[in-house]
N, CA, C and O atoms as a CHARMM CRD file, in Angstrom:
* protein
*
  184
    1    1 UNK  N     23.24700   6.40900   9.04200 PROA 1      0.00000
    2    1 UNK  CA    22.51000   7.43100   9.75800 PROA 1      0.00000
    3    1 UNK  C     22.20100   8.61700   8.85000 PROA 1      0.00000
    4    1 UNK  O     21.44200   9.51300   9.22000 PROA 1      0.00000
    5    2 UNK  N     22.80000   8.61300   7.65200 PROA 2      0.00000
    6    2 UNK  CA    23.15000  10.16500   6.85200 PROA 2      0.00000
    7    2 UNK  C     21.29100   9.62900   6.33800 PROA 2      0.00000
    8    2 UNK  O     20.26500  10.29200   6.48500 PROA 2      0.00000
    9    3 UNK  N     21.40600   8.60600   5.89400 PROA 3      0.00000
   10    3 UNK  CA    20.40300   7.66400   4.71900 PROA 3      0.00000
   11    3 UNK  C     18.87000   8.18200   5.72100 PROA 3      0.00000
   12    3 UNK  O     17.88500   8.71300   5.20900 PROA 3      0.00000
   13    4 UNK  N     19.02200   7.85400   7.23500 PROA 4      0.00000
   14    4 UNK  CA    17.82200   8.51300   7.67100 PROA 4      0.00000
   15    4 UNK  C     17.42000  10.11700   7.80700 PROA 4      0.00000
   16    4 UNK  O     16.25600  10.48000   7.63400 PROA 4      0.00000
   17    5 UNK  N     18.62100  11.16100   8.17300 PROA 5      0.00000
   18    5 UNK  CA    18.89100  12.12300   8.25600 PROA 5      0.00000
   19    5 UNK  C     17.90400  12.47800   7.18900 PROA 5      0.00000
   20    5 UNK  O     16.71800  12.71400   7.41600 PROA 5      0.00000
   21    6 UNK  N     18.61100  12.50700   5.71600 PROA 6      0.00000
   22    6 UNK  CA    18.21300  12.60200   4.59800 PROA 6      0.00000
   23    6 UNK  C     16.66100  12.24400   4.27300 PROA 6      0.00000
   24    6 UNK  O     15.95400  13.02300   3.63500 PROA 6      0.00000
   25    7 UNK  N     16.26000  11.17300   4.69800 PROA 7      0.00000
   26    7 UNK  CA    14.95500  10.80000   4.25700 PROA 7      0.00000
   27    7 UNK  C     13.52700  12.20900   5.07700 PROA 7      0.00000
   28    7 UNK  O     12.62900  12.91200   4.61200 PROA 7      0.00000
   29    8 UNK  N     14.08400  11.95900   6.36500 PROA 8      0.00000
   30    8 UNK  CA    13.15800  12.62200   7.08200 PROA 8      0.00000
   31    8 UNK  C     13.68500  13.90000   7.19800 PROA 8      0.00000
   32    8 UNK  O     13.23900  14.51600   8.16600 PROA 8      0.00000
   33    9 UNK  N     14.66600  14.61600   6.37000 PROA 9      0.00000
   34    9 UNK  CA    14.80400  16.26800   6.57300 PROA 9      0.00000
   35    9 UNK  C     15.00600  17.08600   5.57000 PROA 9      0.00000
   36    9 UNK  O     15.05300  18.31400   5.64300 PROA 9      0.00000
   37   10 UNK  N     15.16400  16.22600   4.33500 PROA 10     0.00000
   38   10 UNK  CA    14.58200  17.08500   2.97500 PROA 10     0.00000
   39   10 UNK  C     13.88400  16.67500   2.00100 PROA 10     0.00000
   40   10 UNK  O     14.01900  15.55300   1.51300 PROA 10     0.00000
   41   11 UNK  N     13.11000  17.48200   1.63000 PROA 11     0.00000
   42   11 UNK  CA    12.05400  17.85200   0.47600 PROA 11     0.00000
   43   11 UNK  C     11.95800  16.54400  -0.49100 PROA 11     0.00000
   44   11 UNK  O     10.87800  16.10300  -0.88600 PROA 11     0.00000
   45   12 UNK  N     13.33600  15.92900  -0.85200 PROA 12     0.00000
   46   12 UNK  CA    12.90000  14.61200  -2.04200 PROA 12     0.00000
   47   12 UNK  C     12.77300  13.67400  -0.51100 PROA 12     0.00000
   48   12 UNK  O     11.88300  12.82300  -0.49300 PROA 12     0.00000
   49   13 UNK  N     13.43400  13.79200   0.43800 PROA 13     0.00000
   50   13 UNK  CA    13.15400  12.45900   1.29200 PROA 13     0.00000
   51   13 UNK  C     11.82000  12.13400   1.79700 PROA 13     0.00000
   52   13 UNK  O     11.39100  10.99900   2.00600 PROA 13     0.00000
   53   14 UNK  N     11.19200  13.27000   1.97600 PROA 14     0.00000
   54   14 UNK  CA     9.99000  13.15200   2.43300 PROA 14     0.00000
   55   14 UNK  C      9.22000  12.95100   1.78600 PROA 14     0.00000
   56   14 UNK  O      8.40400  12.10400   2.15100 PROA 14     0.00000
   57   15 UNK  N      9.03900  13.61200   0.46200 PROA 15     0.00000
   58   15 UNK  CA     8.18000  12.87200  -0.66200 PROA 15     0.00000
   59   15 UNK  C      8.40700  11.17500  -1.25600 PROA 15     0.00000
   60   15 UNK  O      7.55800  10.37200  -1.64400 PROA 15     0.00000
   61   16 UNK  N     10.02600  11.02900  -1.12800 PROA 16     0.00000
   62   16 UNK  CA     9.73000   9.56600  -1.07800 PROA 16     0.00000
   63   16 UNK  C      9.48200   9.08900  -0.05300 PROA 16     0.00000
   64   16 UNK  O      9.03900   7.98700  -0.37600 PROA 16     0.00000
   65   17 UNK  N      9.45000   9.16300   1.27000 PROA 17     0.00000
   66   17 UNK  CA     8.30600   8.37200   2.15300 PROA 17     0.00000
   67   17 UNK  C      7.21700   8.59000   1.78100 PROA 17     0.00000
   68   17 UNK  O      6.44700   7.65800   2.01700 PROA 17     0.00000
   69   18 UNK  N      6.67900   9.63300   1.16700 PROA 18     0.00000
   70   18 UNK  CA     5.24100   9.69300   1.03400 PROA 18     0.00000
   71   18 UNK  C      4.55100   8.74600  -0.04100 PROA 18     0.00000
   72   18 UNK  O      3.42500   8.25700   0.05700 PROA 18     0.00000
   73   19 UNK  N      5.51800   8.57200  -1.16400 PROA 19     0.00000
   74   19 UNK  CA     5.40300   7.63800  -2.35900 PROA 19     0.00000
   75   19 UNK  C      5.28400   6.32100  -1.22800 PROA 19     0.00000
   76   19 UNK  O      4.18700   5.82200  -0.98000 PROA 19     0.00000
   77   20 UNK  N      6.43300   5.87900  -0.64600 PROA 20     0.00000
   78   20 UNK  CA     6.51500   4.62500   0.05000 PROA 20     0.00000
   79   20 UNK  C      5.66800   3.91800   0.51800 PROA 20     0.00000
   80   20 UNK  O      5.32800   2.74000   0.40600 PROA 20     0.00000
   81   21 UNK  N      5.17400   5.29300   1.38700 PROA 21     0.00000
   82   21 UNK  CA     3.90100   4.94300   2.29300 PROA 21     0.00000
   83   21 UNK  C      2.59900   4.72500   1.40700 PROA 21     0.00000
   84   21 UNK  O      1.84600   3.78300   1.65500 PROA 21     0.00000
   85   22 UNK  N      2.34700   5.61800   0.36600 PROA 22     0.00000
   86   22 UNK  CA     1.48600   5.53900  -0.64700 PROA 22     0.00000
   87   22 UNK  C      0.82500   4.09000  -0.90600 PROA 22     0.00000
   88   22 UNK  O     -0.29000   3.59700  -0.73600 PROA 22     0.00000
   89   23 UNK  N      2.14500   3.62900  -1.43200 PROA 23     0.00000
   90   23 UNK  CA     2.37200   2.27500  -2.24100 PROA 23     0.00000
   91   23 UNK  C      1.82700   1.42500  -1.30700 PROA 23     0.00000
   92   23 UNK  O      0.67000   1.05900  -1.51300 PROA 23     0.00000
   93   24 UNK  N      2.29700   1.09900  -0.50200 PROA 24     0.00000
   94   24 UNK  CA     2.17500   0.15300   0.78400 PROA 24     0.00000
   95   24 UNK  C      0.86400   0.29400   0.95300 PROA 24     0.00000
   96   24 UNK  O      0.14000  -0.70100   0.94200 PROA 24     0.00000
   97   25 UNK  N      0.39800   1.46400   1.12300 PROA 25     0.00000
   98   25 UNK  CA    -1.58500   1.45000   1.39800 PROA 25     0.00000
   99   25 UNK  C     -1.99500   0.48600   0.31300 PROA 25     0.00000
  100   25 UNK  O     -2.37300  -0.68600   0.33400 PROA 25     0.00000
  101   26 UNK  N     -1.73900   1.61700  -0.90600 PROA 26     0.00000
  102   26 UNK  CA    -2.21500   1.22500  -2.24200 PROA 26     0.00000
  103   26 UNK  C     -2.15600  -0.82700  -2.19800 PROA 26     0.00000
  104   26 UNK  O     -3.10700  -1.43600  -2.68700 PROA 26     0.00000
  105   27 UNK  N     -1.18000  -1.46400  -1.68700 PROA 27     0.00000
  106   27 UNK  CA    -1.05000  -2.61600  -1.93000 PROA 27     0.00000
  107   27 UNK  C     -1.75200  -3.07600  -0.83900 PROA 27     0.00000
  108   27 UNK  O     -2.68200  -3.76400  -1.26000 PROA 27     0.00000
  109   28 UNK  N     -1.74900  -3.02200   0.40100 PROA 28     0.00000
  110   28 UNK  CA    -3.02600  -3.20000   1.24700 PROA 28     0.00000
  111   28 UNK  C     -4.68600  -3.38200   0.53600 PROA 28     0.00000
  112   28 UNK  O     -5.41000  -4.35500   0.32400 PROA 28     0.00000
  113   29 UNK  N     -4.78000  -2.28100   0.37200 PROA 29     0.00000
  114   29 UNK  CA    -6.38000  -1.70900  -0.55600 PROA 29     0.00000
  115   29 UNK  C     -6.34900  -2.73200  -1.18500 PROA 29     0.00000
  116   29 UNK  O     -6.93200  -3.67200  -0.64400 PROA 29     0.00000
  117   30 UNK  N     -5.66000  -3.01900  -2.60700 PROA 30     0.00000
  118   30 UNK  CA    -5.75700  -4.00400  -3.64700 PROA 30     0.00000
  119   30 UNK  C     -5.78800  -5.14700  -3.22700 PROA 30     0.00000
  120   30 UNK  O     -6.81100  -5.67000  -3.66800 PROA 30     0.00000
  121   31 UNK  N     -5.06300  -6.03800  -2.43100 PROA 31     0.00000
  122   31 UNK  CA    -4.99800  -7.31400  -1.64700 PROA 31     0.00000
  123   31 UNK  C     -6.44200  -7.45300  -0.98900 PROA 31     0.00000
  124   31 UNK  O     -6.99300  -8.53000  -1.21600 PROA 31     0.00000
  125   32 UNK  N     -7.09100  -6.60300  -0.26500 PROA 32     0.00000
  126   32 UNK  CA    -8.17800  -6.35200   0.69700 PROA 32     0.00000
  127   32 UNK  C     -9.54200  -6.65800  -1.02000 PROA 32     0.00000
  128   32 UNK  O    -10.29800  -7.58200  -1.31800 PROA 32     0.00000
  129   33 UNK  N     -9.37200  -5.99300  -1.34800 PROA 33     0.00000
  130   33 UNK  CA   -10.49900  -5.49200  -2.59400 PROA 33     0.00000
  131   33 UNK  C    -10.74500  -6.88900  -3.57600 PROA 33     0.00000
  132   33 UNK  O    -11.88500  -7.20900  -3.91100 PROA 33     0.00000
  133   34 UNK  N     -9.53000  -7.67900  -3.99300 PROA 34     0.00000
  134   34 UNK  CA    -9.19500  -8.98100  -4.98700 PROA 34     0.00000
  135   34 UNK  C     -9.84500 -10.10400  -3.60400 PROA 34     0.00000
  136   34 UNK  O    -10.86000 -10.78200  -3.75800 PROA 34     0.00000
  137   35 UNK  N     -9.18800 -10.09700  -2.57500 PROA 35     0.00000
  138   35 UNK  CA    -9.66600 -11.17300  -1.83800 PROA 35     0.00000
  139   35 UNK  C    -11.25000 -11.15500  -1.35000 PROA 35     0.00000
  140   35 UNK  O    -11.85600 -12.20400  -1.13100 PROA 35     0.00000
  141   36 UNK  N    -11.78100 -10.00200  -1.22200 PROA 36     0.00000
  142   36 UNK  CA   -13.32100  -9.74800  -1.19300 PROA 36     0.00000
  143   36 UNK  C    -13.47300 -10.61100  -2.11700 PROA 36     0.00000
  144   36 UNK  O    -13.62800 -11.81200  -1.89700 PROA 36     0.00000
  145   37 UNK  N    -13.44700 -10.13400  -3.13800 PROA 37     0.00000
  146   37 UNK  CA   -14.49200 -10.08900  -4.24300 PROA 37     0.00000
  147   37 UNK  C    -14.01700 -11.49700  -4.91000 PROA 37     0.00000
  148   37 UNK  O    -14.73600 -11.76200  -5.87400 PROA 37     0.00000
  149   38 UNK  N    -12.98500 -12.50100  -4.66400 PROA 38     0.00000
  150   38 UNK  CA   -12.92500 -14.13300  -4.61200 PROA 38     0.00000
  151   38 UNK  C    -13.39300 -14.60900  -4.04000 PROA 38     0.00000
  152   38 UNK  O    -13.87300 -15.68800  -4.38700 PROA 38     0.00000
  153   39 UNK  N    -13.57100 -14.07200  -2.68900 PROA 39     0.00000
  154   39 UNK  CA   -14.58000 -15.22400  -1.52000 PROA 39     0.00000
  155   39 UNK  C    -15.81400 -14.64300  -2.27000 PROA 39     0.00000
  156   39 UNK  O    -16.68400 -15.51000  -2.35100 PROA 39     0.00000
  157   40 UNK  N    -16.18100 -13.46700  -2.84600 PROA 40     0.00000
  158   40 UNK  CA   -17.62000 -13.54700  -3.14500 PROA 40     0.00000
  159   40 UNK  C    -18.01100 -14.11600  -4.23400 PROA 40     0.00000
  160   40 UNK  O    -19.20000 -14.18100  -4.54900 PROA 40     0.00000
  161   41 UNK  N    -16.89300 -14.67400  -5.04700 PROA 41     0.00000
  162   41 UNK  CA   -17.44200 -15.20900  -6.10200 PROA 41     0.00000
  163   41 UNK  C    -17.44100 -16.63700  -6.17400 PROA 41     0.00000
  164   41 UNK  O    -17.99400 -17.27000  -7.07300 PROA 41     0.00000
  165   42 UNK  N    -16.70600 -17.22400  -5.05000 PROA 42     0.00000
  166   42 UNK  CA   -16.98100 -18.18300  -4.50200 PROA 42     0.00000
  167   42 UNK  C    -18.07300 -19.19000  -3.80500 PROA 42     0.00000
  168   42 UNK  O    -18.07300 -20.42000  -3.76100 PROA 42     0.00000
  169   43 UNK  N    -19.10900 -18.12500  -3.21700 PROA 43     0.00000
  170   43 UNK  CA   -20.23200 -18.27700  -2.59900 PROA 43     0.00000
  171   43 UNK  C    -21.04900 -18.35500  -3.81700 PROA 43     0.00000
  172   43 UNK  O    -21.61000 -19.44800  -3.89400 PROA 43     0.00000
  173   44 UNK  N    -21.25600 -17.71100  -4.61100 PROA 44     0.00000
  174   44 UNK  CA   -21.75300 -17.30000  -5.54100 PROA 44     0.00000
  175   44 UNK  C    -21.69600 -18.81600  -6.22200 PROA 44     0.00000
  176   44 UNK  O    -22.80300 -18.99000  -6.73100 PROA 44     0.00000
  177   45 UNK  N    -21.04500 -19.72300  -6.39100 PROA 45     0.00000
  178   45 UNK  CA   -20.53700 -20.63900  -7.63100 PROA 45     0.00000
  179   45 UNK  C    -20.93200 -21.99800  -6.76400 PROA 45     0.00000
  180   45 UNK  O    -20.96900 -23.14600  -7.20600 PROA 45     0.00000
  181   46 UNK  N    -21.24000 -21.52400  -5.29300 PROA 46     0.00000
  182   46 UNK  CA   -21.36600 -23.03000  -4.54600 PROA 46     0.00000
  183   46 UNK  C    -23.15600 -23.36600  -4.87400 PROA 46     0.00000
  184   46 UNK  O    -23.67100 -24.41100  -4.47600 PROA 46     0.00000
């Protein structure tokens, strides 16, 4: 419980959720962006 306390009530905890959360988009975006642009190069080659 200290481990959540900590995350969500000071200054480094919250910036590392913010990194966390960051990342997690960031790896969304990239997954989303690579798989576009394979199916399009796919079409492209048929």
């Amino acid at each position: 419980m200290k481990l959540m306390l900590d995350l969500f009530s000071t200054d480094y905890g919250l910036m590392s959720l913010g990194v966390i959360l960051f990342v997690l988009f960031m790896g969304v975006f990239f997954f989303n962006m690579f798989k576009r642009h394979v199916q399009e190069e796919m079409r492209a080659n048929k």
